[in-house]
CSV table of C-alpha atoms in Angstrom, one decimal:
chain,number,residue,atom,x,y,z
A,1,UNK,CA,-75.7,121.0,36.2
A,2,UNK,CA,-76.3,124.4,34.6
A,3,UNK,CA,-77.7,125.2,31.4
A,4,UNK,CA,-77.8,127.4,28.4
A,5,UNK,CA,-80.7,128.4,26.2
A,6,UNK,CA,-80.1,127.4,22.1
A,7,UNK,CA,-81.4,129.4,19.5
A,8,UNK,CA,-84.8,127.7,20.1
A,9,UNK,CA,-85.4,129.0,23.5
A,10,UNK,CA,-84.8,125.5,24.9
A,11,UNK,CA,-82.1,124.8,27.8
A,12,UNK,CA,-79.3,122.7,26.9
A,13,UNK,CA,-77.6,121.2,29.7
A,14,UNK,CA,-73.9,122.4,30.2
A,15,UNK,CA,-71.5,119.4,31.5
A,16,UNK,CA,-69.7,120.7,35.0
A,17,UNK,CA,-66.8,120.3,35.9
A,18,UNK,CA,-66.8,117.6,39.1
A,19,UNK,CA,-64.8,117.9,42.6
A,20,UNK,CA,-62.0,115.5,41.4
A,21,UNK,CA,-61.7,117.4,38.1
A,22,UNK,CA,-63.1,115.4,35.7
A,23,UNK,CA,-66.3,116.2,33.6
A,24,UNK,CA,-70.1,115.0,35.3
A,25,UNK,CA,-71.8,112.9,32.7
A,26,UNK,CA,-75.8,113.2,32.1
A,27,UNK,CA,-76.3,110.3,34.1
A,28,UNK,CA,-74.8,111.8,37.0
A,29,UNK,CA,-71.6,113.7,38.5
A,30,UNK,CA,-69.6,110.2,37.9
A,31,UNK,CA,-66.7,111.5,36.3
A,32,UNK,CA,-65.8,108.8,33.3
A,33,UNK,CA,-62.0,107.3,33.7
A,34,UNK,CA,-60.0,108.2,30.8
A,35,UNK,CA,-59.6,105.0,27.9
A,36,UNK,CA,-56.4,102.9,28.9
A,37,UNK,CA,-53.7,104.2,26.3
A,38,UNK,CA,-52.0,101.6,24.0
A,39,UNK,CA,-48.3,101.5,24.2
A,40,UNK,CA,-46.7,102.7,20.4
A,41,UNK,CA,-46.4,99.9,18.1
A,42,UNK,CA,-42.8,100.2,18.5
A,43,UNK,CA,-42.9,99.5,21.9
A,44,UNK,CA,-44.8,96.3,21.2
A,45,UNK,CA,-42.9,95.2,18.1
A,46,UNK,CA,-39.6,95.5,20.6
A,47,UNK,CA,-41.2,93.8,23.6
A,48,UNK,CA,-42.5,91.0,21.0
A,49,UNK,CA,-38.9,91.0,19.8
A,50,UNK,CA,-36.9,90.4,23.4
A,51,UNK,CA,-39.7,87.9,24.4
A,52,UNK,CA,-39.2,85.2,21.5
A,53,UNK,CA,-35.5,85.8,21.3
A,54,UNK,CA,-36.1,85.0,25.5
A,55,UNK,CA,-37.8,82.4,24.5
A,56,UNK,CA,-35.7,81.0,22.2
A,57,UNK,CA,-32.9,80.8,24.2
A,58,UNK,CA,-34.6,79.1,27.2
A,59,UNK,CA,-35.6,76.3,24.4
A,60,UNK,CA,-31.8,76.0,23.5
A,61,UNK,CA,-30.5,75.9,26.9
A,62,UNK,CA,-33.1,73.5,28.7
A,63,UNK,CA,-33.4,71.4,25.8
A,64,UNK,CA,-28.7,71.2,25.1
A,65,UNK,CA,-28.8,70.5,29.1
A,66,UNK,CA,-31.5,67.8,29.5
A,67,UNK,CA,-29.9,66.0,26.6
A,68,UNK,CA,-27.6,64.1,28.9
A,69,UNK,CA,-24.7,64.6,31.2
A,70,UNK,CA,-21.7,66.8,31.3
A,71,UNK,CA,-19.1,63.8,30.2
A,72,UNK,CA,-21.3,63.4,27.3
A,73,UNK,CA,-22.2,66.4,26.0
A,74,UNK,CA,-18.8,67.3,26.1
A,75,UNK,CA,-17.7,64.7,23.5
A,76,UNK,CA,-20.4,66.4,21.2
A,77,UNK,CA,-18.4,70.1,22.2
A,78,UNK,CA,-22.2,71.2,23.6
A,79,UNK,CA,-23.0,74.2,25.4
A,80,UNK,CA,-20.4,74.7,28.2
A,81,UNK,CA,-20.3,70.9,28.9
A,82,UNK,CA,-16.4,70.8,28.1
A,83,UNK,CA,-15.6,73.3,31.0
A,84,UNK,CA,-17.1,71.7,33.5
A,85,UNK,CA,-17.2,67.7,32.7
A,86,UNK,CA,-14.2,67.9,34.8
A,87,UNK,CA,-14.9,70.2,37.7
A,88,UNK,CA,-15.9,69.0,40.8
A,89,UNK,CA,-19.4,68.1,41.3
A,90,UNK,CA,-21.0,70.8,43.9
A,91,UNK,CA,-19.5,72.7,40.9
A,92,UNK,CA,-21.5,70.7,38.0
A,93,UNK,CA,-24.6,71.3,40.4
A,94,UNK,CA,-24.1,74.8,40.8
A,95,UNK,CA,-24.1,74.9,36.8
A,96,UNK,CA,-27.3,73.0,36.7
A,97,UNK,CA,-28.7,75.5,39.2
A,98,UNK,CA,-27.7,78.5,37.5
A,99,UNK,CA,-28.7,77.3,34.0
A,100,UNK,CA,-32.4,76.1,35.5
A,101,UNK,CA,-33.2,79.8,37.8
A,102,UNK,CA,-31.2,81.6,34.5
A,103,UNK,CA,-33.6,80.3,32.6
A,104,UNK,CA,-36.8,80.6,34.5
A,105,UNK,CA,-36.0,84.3,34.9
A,106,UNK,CA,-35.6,84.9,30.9
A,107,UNK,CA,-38.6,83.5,30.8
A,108,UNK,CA,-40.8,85.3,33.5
A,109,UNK,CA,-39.4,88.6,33.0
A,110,UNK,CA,-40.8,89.8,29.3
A,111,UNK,CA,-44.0,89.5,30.9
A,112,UNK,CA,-42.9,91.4,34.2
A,113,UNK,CA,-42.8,94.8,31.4
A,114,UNK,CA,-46.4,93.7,30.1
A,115,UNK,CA,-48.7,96.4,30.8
A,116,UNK,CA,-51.9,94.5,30.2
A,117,UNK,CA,-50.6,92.3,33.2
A,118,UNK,CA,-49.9,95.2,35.4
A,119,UNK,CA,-52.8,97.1,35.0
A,120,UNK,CA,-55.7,93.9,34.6
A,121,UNK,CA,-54.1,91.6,37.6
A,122,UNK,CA,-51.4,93.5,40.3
A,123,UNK,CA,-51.8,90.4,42.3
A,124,UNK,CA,-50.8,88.2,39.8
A,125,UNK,CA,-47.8,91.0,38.5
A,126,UNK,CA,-46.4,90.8,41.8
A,127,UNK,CA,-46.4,87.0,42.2
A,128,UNK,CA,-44.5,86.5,39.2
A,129,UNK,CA,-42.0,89.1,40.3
A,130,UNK,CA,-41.4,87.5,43.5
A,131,UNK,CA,-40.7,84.2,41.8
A,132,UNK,CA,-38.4,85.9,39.4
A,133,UNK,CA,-35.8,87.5,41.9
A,134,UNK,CA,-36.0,84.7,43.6
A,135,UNK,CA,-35.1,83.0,40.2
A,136,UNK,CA,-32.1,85.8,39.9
A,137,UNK,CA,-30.7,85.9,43.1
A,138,UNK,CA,-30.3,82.0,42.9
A,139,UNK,CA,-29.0,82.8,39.1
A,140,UNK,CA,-26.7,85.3,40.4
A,141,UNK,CA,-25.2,83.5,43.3
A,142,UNK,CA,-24.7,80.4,41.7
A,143,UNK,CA,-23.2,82.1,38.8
A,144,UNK,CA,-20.4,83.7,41.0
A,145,UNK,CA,-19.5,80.7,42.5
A,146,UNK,CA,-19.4,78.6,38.6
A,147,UNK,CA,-16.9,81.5,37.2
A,148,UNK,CA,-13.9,79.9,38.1
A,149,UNK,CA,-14.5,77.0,35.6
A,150,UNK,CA,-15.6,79.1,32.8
A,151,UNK,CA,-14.1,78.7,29.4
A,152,UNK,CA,-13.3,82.4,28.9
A,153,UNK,CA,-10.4,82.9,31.0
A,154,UNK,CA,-9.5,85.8,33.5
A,155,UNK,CA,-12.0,88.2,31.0
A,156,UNK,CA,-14.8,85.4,31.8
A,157,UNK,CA,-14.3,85.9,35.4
A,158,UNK,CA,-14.6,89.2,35.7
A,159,UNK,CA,-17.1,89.2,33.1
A,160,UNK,CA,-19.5,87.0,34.1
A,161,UNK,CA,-18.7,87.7,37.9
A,162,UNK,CA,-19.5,91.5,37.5
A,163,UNK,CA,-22.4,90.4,35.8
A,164,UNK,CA,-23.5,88.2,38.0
A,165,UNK,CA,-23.2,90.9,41.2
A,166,UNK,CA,-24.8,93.3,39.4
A,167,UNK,CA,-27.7,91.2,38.9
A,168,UNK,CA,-28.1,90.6,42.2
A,169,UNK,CA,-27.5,94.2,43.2
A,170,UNK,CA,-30.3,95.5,41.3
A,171,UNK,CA,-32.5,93.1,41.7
A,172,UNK,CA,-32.1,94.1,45.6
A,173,UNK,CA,-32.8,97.4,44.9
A,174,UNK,CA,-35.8,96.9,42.6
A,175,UNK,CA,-37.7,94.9,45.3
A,176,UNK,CA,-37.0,97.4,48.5
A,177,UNK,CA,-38.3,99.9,45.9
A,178,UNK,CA,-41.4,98.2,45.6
A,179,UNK,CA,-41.6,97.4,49.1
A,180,UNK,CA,-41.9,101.4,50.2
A,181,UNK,CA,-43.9,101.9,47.5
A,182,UNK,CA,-41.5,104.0,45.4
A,183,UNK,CA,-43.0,102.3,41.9
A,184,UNK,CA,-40.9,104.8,39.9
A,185,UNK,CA,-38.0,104.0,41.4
A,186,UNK,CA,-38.8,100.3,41.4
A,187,UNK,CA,-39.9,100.4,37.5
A,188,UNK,CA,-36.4,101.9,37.1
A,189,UNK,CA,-34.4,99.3,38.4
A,190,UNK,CA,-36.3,96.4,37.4
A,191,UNK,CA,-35.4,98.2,33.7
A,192,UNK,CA,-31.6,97.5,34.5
A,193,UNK,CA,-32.0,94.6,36.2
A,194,UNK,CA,-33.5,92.8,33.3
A,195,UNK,CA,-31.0,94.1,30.8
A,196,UNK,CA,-28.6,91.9,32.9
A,197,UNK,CA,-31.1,88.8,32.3
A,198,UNK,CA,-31.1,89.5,28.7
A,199,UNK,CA,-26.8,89.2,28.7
A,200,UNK,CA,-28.1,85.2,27.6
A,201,UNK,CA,-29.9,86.2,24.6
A,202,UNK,CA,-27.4,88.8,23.8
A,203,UNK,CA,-23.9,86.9,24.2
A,204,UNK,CA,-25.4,84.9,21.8
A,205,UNK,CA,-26.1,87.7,19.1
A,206,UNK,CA,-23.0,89.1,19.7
A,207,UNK,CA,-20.8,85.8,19.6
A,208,UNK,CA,-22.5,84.8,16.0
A,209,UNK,CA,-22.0,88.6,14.8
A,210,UNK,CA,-18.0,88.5,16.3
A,211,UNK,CA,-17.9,84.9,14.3
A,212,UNK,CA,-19.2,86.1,11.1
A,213,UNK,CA,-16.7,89.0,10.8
A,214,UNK,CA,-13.8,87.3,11.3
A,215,UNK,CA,-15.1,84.1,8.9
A,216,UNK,CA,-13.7,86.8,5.1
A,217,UNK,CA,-10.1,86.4,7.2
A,218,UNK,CA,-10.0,82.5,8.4
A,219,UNK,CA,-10.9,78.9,6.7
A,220,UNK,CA,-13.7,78.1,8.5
A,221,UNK,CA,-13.4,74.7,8.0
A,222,UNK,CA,-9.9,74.3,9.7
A,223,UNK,CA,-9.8,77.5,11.9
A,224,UNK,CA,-13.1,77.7,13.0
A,225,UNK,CA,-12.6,76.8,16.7
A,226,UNK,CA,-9.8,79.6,16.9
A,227,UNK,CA,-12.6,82.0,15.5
A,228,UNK,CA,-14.6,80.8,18.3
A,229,UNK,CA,-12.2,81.7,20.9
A,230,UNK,CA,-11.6,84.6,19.4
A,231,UNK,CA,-15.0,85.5,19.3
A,232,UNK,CA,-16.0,84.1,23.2
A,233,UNK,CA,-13.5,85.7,25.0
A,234,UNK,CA,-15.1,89.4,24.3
A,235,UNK,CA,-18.5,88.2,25.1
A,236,UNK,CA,-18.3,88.0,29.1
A,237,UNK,CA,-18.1,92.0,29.3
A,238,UNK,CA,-20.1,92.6,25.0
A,239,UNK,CA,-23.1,90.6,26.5
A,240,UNK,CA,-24.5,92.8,29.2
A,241,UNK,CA,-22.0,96.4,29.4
A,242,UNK,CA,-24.3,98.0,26.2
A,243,UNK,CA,-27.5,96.5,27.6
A,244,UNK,CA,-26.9,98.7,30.4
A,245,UNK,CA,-27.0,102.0,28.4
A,246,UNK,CA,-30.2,100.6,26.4
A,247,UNK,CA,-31.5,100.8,29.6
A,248,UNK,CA,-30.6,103.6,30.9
A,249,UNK,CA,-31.9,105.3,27.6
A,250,UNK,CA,-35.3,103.6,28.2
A,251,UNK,CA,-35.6,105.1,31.9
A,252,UNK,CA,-34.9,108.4,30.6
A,253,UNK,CA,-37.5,108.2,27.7
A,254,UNK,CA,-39.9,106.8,30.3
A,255,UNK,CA,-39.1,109.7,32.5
A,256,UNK,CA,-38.0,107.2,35.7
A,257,UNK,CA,-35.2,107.9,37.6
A,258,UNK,CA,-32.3,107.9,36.0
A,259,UNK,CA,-28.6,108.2,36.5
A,260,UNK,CA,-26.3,111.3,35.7
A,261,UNK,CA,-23.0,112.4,36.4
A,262,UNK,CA,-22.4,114.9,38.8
A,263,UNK,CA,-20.8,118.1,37.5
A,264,UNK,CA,-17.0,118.9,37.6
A,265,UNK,CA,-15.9,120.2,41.0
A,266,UNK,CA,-14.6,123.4,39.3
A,267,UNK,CA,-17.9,123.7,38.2
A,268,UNK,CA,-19.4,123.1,41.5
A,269,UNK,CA,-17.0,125.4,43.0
A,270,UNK,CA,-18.1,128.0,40.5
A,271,UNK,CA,-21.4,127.7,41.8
């Protein structure tokens, strides 16, 4: 610690600057760890946003299901009851299992982006995690093999099926990430691989959207189950494909790996 006389002829101590960088305090060469920065409030107000809407949908789901059983919830036209009261019944299970691990991961993987968590309890960030891709690989398997019921035709089984395998796939690459320590990397892919968890609350947003522009044009009261149709068969692909570049605009912002085209082969050539 050097010092510095002030106009008084007394020696004012002059902070140095420490080994690591940081600036030695008068109570020794301790450098003090920067405060923990807040995210902006419109990063909280969006994360509040995609957790109760996560939420929400977790309620609706659990709660349509565990009403009662396939044959009766399709005489109420519940949920996707009517699709598969008739399939076979490692096909109704599959359902169950996919609606159940579906739903745990909605729920577990708002908090999975909660920086608090991160940063106060690792230990407790990573247990979570592994019971959520467990949750989505379950979720994603099952839903493959269900997508031959669904009520959306050939666009619901390419739909939900590419969904589904994307889910999977970057939920894969997320956790080898984290397992050789690439945290960017992982961060990255844990970004997309939640935007494909979210395809619940969004196929709902998007169906009641689709629904209420076509209701000027049709007598809701009559037609109202063609609007429906109408309406569900352009949600298997609607639900997740502009998630995708949400999150792909998020990794950039965040400065994480992100994906971009390669050049032209003229210009490559050009090189």
């Amino acid at each position: 610690m050097s010092d510095r006389r002030n106009e008084e002829g007394t020696a004012t101590p002059v902070p140095q600057p420490t080994e690591s960088g940081g600036i030695a305090t008068l109570a020794g060469s301790r450098s003090a760890p920067p405060p923990p920065r807040r995210p902006p409030a419109r990063s909280r107000t969006g994360w509040t946003l995609v957790l109760l809407s996560s939420l929400a949908v977790v309620a609706f789901s659990v709660g349509t299901y565990a009403a009662g059983s396939l044959e009766s919830l399709a005489e109420d036209g519940a949920g996707l009851s009517e699709a598969y009261a008739s399939a076979p019944a490692f096909a109704q299970v599959l359902l169950y299992v996919h609606i159940a691990t579906a739903a745990l991961a909605l729920l577990l993987g708002p908090f999975q982006f909660s920086r608090a968590l991160r940063r106060r309890s690792p230990r407790a960030h990573r247990a979570v995690g592994r019971v959520y891709l467990v949750s989505v690989l379950l979720g994603a398997v099952s839903g493959v093999l269900v997508t031959p019921w669904n009520s959306a035709g050939m666009a619901g089984f390419f739909g939900f099926g590419g969904l589904s395998v994307l889910w999977a796939v970057t939920a894969v690459r997320g956790y080898r990430a984290a397992r050789r320590g690439d945290i960017a990397h992982h961060q990255a892919w844990m970004i997309r691989n939640f935007a494909f968890t979210y395809a619940a609350p969004a196929l709902r947003l998007w169906l009641g959207l689709l629904i209420l522009v076509q209701a000027p044009f049709h007598d809701m009261d009559t037609e109202f189950d063609m609007v429906f149709d109408n309406a569900y068969h352009a949600v298997p692909f609607l639900a997740w494909v502009p998630n995708v570049f949400v999150a792909e605009w998020l990794i950039r912002r965040r400065n994480l790996p992100s994906y971009r085209l390669p050049p032209p082969a003229s210009a490559r050539r050009g090189r």
